Short mmCIF file of C-alpha atoms and ligand atoms in Angstrom, two decimals:
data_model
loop_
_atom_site.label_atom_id
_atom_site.label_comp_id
_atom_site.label_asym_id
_atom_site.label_seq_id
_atom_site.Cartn_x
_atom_site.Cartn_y
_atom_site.Cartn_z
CA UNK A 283 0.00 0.00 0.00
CA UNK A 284 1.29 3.29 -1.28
CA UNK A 285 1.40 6.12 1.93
CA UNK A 286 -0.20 9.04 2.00
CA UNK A 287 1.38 11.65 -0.65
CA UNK A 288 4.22 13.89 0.60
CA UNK A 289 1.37 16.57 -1.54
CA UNK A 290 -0.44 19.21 0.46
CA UNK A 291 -3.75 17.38 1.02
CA UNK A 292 -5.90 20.24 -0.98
CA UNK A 293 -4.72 18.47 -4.15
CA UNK A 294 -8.17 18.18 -5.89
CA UNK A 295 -8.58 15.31 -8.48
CA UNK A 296 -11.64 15.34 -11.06
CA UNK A 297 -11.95 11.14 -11.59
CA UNK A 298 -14.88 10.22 -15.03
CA UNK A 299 -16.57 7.20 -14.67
CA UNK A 300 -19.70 5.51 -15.79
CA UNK A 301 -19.15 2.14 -13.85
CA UNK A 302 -21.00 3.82 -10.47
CA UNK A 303 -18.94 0.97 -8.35
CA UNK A 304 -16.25 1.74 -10.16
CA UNK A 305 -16.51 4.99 -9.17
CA UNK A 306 -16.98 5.12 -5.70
CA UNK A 307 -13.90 2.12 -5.88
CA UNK A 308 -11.28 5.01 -7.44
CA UNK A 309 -13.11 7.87 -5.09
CA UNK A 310 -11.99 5.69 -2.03
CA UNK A 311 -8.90 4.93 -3.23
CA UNK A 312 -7.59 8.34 -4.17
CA UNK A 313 -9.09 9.72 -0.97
CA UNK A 314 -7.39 7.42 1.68
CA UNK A 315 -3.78 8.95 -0.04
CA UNK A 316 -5.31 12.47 1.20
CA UNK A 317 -6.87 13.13 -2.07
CA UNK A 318 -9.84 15.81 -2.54
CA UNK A 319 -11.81 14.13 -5.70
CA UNK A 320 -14.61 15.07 -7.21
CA UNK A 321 -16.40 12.72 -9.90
CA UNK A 322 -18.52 12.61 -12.83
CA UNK A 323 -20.20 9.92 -14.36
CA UNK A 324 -19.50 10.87 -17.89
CA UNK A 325 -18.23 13.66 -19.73
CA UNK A 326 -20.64 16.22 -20.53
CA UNK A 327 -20.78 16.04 -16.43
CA UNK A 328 -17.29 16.65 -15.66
CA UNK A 329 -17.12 19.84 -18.14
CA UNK A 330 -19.91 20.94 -15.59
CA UNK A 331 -17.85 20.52 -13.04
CA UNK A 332 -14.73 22.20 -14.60
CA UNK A 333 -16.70 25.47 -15.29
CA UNK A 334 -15.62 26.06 -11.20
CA UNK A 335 -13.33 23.73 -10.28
CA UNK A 336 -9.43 23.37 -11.14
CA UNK A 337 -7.94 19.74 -10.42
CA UNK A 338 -4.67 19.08 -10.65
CA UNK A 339 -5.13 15.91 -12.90
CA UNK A 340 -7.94 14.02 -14.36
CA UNK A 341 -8.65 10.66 -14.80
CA UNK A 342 -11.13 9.59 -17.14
CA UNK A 343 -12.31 6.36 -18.61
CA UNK A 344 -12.72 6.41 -22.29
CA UNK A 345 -15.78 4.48 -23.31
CA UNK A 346 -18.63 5.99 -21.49
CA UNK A 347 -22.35 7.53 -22.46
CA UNK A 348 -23.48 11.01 -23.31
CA UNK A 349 -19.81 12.09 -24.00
CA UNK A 350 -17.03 9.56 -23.91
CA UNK A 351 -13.17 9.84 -22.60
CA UNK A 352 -11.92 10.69 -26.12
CA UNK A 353 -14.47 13.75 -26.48
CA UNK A 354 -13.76 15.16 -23.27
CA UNK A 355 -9.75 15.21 -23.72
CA UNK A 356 -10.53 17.32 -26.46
CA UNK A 357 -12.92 19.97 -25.23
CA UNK A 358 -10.36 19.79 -21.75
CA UNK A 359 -8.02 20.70 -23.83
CA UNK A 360 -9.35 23.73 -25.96
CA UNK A 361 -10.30 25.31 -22.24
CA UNK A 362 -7.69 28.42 -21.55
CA UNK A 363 -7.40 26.38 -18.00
CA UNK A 364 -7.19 23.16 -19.28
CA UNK A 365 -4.77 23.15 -21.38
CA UNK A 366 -2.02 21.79 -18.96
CA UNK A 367 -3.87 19.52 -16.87
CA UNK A 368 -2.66 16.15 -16.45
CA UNK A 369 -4.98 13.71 -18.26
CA UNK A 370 -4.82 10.07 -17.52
CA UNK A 371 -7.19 7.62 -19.47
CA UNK A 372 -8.50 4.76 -18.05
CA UNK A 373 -9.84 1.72 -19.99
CA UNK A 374 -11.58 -1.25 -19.27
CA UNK A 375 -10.45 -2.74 -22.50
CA UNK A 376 -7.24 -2.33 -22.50
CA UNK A 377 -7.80 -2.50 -25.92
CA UNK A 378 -5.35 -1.48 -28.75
CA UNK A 379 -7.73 1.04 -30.29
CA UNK A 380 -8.27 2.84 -26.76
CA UNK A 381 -4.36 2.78 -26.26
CA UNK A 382 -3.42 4.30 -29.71
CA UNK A 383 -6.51 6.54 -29.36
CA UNK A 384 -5.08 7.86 -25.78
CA UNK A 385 -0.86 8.36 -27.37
CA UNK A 386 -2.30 9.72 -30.41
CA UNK A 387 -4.25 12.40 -28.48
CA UNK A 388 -1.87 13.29 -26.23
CA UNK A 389 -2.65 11.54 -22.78
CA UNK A 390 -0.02 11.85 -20.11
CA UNK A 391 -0.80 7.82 -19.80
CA UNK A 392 -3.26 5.35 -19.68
CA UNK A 393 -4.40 2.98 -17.26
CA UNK A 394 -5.84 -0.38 -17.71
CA UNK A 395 -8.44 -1.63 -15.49
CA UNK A 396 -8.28 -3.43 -13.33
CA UNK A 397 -5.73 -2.06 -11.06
CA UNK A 398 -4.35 -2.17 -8.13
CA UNK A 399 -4.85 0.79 -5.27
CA UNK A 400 -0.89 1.04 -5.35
CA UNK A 401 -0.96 1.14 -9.70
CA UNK A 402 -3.17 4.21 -9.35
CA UNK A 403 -1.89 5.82 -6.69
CA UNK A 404 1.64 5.50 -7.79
CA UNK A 405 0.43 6.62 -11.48
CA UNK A 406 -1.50 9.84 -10.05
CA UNK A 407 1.78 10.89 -7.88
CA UNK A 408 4.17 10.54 -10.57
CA UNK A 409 1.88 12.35 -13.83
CA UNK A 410 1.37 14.84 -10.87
CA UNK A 411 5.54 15.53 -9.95
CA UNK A 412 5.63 15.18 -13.25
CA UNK A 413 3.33 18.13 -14.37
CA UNK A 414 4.81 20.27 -11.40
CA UNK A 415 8.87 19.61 -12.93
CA UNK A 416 7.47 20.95 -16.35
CA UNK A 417 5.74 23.64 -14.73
CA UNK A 418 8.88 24.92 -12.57
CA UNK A 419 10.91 24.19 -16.15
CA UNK A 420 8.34 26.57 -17.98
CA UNK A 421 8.72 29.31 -15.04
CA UNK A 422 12.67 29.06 -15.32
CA UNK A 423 12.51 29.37 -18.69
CA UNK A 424 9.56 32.25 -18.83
CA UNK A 425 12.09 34.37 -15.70
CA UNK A 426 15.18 33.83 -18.24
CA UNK A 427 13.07 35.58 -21.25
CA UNK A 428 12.35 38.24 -18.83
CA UNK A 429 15.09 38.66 -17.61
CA UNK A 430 16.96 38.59 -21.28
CA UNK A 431 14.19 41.59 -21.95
CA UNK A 432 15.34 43.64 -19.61
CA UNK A 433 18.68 42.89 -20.33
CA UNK A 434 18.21 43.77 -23.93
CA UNK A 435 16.20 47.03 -23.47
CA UNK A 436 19.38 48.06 -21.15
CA UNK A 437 21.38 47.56 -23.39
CA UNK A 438 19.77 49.04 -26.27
CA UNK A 439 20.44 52.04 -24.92
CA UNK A 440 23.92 51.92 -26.86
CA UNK A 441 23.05 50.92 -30.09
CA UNK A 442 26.66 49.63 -30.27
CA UNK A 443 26.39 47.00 -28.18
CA UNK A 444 23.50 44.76 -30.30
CA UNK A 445 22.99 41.23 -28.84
CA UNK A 446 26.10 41.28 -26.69
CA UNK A 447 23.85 39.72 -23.88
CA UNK A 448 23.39 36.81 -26.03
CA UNK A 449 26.45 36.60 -27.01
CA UNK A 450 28.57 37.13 -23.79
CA UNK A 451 25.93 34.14 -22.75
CA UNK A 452 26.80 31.77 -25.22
CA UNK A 453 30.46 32.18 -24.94
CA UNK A 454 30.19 31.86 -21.50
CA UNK A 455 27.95 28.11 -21.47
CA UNK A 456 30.46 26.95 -24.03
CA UNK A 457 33.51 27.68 -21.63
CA UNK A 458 31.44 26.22 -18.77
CA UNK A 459 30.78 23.08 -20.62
CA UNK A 460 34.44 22.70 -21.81
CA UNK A 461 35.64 23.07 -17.66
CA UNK A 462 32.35 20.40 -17.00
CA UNK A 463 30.20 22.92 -15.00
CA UNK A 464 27.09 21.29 -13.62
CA UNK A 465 23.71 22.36 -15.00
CA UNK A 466 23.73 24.41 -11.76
CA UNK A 467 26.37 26.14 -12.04
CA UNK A 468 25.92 27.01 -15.68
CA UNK A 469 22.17 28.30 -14.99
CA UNK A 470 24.02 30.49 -12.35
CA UNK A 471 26.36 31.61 -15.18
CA UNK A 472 23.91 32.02 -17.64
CA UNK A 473 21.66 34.40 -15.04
CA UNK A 474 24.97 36.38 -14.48
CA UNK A 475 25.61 36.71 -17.94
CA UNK A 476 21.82 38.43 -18.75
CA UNK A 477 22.43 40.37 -16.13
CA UNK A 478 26.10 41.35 -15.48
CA UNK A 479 25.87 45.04 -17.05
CA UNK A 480 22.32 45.47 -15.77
CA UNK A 481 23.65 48.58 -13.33
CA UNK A 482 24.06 50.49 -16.36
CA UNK A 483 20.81 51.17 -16.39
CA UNK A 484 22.52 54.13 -14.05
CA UNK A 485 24.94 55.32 -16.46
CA UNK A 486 23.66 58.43 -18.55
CA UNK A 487 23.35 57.69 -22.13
CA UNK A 488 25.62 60.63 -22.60
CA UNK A 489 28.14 58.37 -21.23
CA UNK A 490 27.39 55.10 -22.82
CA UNK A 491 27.20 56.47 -26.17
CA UNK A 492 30.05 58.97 -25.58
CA UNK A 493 31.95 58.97 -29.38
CA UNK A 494 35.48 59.45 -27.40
CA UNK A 495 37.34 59.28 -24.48
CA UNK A 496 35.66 59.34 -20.75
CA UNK A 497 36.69 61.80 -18.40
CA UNK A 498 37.53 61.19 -15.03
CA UNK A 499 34.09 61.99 -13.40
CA UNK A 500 32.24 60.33 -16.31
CA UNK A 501 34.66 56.94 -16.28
CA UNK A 502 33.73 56.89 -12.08
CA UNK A 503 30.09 57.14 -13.29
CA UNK A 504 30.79 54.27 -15.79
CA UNK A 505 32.89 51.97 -13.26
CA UNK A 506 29.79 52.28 -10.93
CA UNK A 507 27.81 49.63 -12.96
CA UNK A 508 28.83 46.35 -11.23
CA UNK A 509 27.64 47.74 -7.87
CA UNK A 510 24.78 49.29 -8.82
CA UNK A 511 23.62 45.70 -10.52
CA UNK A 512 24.59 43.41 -8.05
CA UNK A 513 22.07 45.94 -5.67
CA UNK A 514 19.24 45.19 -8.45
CA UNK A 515 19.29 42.28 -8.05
CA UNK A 516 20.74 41.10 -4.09
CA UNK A 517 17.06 41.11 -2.69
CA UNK A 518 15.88 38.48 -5.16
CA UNK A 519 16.41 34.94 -4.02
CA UNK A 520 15.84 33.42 -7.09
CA UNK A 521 18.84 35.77 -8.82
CA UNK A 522 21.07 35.82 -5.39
CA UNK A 523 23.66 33.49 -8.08
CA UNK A 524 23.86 35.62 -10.12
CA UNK A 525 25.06 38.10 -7.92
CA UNK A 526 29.15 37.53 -7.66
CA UNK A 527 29.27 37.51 -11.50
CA UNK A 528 27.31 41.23 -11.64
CA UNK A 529 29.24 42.70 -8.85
CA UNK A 530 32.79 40.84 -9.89
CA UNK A 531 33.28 41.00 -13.72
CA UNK A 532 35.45 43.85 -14.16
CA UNK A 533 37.67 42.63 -11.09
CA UNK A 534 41.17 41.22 -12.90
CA UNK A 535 42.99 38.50 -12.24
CA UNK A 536 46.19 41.04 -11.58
CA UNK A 537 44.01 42.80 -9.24
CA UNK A 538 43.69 46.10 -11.19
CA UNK A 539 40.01 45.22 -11.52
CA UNK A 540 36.79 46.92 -9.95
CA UNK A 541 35.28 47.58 -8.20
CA UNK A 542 37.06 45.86 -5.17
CA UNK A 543 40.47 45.22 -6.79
CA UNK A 544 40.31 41.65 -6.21
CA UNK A 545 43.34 39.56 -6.73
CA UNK A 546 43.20 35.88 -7.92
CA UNK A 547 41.04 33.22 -6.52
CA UNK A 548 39.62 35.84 -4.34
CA UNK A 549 37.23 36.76 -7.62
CA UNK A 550 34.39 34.33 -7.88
CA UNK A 551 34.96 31.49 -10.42
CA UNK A 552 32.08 32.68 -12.57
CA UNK A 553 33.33 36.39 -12.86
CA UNK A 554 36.46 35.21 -13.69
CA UNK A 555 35.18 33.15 -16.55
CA UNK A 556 32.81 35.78 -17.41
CA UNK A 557 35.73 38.25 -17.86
CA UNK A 558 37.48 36.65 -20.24
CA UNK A 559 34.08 36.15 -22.53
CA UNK A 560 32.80 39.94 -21.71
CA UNK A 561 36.28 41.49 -22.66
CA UNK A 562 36.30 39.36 -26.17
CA UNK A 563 33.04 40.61 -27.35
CA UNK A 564 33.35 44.12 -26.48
CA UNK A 565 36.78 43.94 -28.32
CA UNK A 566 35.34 42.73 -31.19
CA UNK A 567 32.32 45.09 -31.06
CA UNK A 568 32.06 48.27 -33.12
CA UNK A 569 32.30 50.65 -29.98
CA UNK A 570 31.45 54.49 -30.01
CA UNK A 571 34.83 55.63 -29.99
CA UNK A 572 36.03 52.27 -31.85
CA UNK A 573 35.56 50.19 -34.48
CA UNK A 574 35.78 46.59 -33.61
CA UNK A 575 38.71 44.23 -33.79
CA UNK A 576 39.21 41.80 -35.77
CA UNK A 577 38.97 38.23 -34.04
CA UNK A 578 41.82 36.50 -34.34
CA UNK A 579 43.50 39.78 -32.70
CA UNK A 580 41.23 39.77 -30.34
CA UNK A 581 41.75 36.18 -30.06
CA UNK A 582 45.40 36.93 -28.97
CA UNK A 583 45.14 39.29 -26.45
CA UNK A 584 42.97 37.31 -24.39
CA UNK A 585 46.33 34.84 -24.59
CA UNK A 586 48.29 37.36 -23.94
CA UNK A 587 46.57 38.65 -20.47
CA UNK A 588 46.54 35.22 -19.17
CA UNK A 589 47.76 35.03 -15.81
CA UNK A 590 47.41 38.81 -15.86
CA UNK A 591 44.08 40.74 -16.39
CA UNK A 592 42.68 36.76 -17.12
CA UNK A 593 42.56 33.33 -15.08
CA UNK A 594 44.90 31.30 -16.99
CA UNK A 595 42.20 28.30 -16.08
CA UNK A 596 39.71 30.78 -18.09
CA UNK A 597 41.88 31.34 -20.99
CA UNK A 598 43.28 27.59 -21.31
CA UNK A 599 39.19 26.71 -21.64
CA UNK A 600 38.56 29.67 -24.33
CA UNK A 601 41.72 28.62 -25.91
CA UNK A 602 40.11 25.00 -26.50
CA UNK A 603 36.80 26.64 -27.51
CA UNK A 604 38.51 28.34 -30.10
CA UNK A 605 40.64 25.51 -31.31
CA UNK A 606 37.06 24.19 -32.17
CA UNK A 607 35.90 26.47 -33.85
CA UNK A 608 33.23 27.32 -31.30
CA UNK A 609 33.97 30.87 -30.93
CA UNK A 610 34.02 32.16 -34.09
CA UNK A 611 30.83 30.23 -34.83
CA UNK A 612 28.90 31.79 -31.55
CA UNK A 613 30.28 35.16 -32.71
CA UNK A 614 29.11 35.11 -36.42
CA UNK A 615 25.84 33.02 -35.50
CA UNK A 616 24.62 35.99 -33.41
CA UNK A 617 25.84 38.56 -35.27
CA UNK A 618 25.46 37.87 -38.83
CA UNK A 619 26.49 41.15 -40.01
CA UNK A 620 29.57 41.71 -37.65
CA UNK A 621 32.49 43.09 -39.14
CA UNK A 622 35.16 40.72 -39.30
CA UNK A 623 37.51 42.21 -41.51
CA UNK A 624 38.15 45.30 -39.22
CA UNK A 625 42.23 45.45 -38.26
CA UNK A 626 43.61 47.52 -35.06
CA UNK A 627 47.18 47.40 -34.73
CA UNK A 628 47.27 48.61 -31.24
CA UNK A 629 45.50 46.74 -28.28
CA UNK A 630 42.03 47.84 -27.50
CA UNK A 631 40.23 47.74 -23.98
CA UNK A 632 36.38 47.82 -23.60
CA UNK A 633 34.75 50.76 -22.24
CA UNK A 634 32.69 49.53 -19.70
FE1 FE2 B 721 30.27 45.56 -17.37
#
């Protein structure tokens, strides 16, 4: 016998079935493993009941009077509310008709009477964790597209600097797969990389889109990005990660970084990596007061800083990247149009 669900006991089931013994026999069930269920003897019935009621899963069986399993899976599914519910057929049959019927519409599963209180209980808990891992899945995903927005809008602010989140992000998961980051620690990169120059939102456009040099005053406004992020976003669990990257990304290796003039291993592994990949695409970025440079130049002085301005860990992993070919693809996969043939003889730092 399957325990009680580890579920806060509010979960509400809707359960479709004709067979009235039947019926009360899955009602009991479901309800001894803390279950709320409500039940309809056919469809037309339990469409009634979904005009005010929102269960967490339905469990119909398919061949019933007045309007069978098949009909209601489709009208469940054309409601706004309906359209993610988990939806679990349940034959008699068993037959190969009501099985191909179910995977060809869609079902999260079918069940074959008859069955044993553990089958359905252990089939209702795991459509059910199963619905609420796509569900957290869609969130993460729909908080990254957000987040990405903002990060865009930001940065759109310098027209210079098109798709350099994206960018900066890819670079940055390929070096984290190439060191064998954990799907963790790469979603903590990846949220660092939307949102590492998110404190410019405080830098005048003035500044941003200054066509020459910064003065003092206006490079302190500049340099005042990092901390202004990382304040964003510290009050948000859910981006707290993220947080060392925003605040740490212009810190070097050498410490001549900012803004805390770390030195080392003392800057937070993802920073560090996130250095390496921020510096390469605002090199190679047409700039204000710059026209970008070329790759493979760019290429060189991220060899050259290693152990310098760059964790030589960093630049060994960018190094294989590029041996790959991996690079250059990111770079001319987001940026069709980015000028590539665009020589500087002299070294070039990014102004931000
Ligand atoms: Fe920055």
């Amino acid at each position: 016998m399957v325990g009680v669900p580890n579920r806060d006991s509010a979960v509400t089931l809707l359960v479709v079935e004709d067979d009235p013994a039947m019926l009360v026999a899955l009602r009991d069930i479901l309800e001894s493993a803390g279950y709320n269920v409500l039940t309809a003897p056919n469809g037309k019935i339990a469409l009634d009941i979904l005009e005010n009621a929102r269960p967490a899963l339905i469990l119909s069986d398919i061949s019933m009077p007045v309007m069978d399993g098949i009909q209601l899976f489709e009208a469940v599914r054309k409601l706004p509310r309906g359209m993610a519910t988990p939806f679990i057929f349940l034959t008699a049959k068993g037959t190969r008709e009501d099985i191909f019927a179910g995977k060809m519409m869609g079902a999260d599963d079918y069940i074959t009477k008859p069955i044993t209180s553990h089958e359905l209980i252990t089939a209702v808990q795991s459509r059910l964790q199963r619905a609420d891992e796509i569900m957290v899945a869609q969130l993460k995903e729909a908080y990254k597209a957000s987040l990405r927005t903002l990060a865009n809008a930001i940065e759109a602010r310098d027209h210079y600097t098109r798709d350099h989140v994206e960018r900066v992000n890819a670079y940055a998961q390929a070096l984290a797969m190439e060191l064998g980051w954990d799907e963790d620690r790469r979603d903590a990169l990846e949220f660092g990389s939307i949102l590492h120059d998110i404190g410019k939102i405080a830098v005048r456009e003035a500044i941003l889109c200054k066509p020459g040099p910064l003065t003092t005053e206006e490079w302190a406004e500049m340099r005042l990005h990092p901390e202004v992020g990382a304040h964003m976003i510290e009050g948000i669990p859910y981006l707290a990660p993220a947080v060392p990257s925003v605040l740490h990304h212009h810190e070097r290796w050498d410490g001549s970084g900012y803004p805390h003039a770390l030195r080392g291993d003392a800057i937070p592994e993802d920073a560090r990596l996130l250095a390496v990949v921020d510096t390469f695409d605002a090199m190679t970025s047409d700039r204000p007061y710059r026209p970008a440079m070329e790759f493979e130049r760019a290429f060189e002085v991220i060899l050259e800083e290693s152990g310098r301005l760059f964790d030589p860990t960093m630049v060994d992993s960018f190094q294989r990247c590029w041996s790959r070919g991996e690079i250059q693809r990111i770079a001319m996969t987001a940026e069709p149009t980015k000028p590539t043939h665009l020589s500087s003889g002299s070294r070039q730092s990014a102004k931000s």
